C-alpha atoms as a printed R data frame, in Angstrom:
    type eleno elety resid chain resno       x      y       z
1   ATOM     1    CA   UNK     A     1 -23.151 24.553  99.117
2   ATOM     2    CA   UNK     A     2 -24.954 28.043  98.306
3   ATOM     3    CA   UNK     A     3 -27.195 28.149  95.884
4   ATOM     4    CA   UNK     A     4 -26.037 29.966  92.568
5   ATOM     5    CA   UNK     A     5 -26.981 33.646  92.078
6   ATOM     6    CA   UNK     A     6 -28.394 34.024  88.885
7   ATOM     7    CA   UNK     A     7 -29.818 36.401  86.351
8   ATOM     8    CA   UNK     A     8 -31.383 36.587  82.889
9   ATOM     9    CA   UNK     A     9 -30.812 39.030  80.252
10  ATOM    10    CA   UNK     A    10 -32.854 39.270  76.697
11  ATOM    11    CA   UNK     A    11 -32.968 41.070  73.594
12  ATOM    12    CA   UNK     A    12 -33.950 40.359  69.712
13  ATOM    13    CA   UNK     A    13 -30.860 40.263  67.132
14  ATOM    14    CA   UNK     A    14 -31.168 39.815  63.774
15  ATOM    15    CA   UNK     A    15 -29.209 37.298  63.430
16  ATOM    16    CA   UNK     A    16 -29.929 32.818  62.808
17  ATOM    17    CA   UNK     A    17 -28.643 30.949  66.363
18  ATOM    18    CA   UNK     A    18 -25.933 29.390  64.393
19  ATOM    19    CA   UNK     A    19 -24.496 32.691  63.091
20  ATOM    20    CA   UNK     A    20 -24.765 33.653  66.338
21  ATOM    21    CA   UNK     A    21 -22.638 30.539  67.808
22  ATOM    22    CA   UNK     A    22 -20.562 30.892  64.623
23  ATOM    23    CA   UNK     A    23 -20.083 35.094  66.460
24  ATOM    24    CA   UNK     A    24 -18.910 33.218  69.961
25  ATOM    25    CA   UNK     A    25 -16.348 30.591  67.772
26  ATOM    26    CA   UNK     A    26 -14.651 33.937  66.267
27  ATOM    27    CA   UNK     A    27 -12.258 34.642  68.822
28  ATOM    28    CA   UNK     A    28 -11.454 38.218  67.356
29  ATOM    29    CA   UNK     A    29 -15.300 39.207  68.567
30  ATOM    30    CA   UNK     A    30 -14.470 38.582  71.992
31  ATOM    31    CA   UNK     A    31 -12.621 41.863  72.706
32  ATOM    32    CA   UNK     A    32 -16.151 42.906  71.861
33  ATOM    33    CA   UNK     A    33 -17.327 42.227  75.465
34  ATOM    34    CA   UNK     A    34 -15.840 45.426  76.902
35  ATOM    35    CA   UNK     A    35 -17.015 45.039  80.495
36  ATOM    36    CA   UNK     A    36 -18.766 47.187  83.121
37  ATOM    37    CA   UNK     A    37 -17.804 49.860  86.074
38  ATOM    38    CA   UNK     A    38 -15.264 47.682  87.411
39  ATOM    39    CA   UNK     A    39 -15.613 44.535  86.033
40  ATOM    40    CA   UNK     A    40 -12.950 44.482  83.345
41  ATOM    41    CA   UNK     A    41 -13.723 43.795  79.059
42  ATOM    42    CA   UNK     A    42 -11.836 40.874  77.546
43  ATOM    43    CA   UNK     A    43  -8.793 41.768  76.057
44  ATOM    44    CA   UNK     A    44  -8.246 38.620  73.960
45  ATOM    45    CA   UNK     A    45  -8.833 34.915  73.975
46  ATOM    46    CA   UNK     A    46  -7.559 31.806  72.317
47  ATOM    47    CA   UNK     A    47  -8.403 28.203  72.368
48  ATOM    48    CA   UNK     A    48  -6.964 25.783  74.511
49  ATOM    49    CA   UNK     A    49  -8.571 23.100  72.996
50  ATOM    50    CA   UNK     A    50 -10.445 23.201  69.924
51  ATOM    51    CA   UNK     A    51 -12.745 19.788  69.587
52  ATOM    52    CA   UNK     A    52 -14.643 19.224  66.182
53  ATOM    53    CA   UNK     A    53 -17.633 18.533  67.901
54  ATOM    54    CA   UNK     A    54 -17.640 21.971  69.429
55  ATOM    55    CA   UNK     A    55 -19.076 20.318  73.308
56  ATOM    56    CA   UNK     A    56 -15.212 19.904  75.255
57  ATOM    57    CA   UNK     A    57 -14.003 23.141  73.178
58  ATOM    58    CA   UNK     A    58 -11.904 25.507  76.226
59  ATOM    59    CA   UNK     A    59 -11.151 29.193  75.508
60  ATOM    60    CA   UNK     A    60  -8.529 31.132  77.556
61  ATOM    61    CA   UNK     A    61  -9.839 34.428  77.848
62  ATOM    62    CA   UNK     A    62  -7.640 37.453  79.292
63  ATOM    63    CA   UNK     A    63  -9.222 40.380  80.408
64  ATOM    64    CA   UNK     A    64  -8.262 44.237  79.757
65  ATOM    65    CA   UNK     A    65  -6.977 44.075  83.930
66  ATOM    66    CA   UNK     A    66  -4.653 41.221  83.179
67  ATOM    67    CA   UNK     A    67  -6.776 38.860  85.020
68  ATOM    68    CA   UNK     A    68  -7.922 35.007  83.109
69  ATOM    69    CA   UNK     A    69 -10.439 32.341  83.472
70  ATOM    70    CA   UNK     A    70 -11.104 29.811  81.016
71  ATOM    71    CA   UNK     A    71 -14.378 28.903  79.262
72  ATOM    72    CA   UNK     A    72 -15.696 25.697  78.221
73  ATOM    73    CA   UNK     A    73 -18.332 24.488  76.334
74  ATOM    74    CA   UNK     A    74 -20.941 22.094  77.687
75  ATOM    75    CA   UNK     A    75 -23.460 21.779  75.746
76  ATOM    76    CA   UNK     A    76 -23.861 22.516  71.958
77  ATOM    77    CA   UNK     A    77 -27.188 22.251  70.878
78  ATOM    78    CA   UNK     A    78 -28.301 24.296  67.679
79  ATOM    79    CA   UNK     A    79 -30.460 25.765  66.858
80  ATOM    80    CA   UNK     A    80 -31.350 25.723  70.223
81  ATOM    81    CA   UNK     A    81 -29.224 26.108  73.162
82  ATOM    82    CA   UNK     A    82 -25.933 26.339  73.883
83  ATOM    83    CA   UNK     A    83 -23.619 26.425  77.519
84  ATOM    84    CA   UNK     A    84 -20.626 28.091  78.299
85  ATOM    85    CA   UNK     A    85 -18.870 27.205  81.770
86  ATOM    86    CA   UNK     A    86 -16.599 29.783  82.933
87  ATOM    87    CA   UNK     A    87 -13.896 28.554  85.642
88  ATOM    88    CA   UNK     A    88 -10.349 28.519  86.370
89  ATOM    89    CA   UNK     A    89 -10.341 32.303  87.163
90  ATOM    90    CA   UNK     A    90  -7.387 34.018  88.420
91  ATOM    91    CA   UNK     A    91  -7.517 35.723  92.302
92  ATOM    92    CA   UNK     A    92  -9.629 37.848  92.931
93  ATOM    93    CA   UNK     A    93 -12.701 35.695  91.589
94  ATOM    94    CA   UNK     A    94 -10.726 32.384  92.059
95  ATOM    95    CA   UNK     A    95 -11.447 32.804  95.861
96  ATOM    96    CA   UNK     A    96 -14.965 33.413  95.623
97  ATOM    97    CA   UNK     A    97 -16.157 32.007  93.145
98  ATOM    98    CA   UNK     A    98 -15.918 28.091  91.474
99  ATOM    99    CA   UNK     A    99 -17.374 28.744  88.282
100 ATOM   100    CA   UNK     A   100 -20.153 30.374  86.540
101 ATOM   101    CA   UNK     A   101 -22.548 29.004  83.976
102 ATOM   102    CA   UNK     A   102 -23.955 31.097  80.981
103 ATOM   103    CA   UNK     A   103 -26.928 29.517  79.198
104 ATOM   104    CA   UNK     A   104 -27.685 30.907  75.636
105 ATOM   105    CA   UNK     A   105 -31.254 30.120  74.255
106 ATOM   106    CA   UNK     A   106 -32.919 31.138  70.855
107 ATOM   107    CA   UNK     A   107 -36.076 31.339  69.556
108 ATOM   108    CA   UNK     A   108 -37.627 32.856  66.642
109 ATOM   109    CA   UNK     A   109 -38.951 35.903  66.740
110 ATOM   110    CA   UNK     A   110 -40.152 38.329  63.988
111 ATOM   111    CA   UNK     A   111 -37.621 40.314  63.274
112 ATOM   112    CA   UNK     A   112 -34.620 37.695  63.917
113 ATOM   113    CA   UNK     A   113 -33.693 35.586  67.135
114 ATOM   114    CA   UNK     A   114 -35.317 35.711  70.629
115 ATOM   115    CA   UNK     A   115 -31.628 35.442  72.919
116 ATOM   116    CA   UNK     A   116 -32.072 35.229  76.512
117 ATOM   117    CA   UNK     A   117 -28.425 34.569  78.145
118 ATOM   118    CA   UNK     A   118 -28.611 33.540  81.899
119 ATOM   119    CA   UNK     A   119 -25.740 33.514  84.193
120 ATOM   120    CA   UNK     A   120 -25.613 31.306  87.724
121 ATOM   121    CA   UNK     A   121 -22.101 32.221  89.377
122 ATOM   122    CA   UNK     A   122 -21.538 29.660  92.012
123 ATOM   123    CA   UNK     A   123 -20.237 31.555  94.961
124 ATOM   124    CA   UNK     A   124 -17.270 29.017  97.444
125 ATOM   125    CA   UNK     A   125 -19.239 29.705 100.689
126 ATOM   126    CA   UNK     A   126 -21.846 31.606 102.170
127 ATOM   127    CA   UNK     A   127 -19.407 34.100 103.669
128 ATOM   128    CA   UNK     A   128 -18.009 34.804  99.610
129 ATOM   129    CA   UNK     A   129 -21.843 35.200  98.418
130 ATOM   130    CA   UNK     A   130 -22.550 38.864  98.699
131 ATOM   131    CA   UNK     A   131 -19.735 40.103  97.003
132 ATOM   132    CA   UNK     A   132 -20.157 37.262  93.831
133 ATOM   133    CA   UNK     A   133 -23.775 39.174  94.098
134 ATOM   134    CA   UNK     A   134 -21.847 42.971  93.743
135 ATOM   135    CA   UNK     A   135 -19.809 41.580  90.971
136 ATOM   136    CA   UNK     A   136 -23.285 39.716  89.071
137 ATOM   137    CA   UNK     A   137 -24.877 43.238  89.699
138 ATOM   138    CA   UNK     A   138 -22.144 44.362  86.865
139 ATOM   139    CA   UNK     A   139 -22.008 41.483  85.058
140 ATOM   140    CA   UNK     A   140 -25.475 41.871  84.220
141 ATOM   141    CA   UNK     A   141 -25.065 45.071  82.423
142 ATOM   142    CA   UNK     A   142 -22.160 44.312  80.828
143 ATOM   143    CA   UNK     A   143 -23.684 40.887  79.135
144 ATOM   144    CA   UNK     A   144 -26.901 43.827  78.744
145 ATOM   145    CA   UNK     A   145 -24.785 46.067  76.771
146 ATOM   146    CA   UNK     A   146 -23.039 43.062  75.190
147 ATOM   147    CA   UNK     A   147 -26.250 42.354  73.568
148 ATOM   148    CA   UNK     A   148 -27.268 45.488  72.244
149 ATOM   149    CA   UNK     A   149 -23.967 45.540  70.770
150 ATOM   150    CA   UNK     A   150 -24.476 41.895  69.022
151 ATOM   151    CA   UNK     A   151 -28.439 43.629  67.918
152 ATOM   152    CA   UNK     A   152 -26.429 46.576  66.427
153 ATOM   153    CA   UNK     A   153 -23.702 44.551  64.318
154 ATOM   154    CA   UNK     A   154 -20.815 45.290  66.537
């Protein structure tokens, strides 16, 4: 088993953690996540299953390409943390990758909440690794972007 490639991205928004969880629960928002280059935006998403404890909650997400994965979360921990585990993806990414993990944390900061969002995208084997490492390359700007999007109120 590789280890995962993984990345960090940060920025301030002015939103609390929870109505920034509360953003990620509003399926309508998630067309908001428009991509990067090549790597396609989300065209919509629904739930799968919706728990009332949030942790277990899965989210079928389709993408502007026509591609799918599903995400689920893992952990649920506000005003703290929260996990996201992407998997289930449809081919091209189903054969390289298993699944990829996005960590949300939040801290105060002056002017709102400190968000730094890391991704670790588990590649299937060595010989899948370096392109999961082309596709994190735009990944990372488009959760970048996604960001200054969420700072700006949009």
């Amino acid at each position: 088993m590789t280890s995962p490639i993984r990345f960090t991205c940060e920025n301030v928004l002015p939103d609390t953690p929870e109505e920034i969880a509360a953003h990620i629960l509003e399926l309508s928002n998630w067309p908001d996540f428009t991509g990067y280059g090549l790597l396609p935006g989300i065209k919509q998403a629904e739930f799968e299953i919706r728990t009332p404890e949030v942790v277990g909650t899965r989210i079928r997400a389709t993408n502007c390409d026509g591609s799918s994965h599903t995400e689920e979360i893992i952990v649920w921990d506000l005003p703290r943390r929260l996990q996201l585990r992407m998997q289930d993806f449809s081919a091209l990414v189903s054969r390289i990758a298993s699944h990829f993990d996005e960590f949300w944390e939040f801290a105060a900061a002056n002017n709102g909440t400190q968000v730094t969002r890391t991704m670790e995208l588990h590649a299937k084997s060595a010989l899948t690794r370096p392109l999961l490492w082309l596709i994190s390359k735009l990944l990372k700007r488009a959760i970048a972007r996604h960001l200054c999007q969420l700072r700006e109120g949009g």
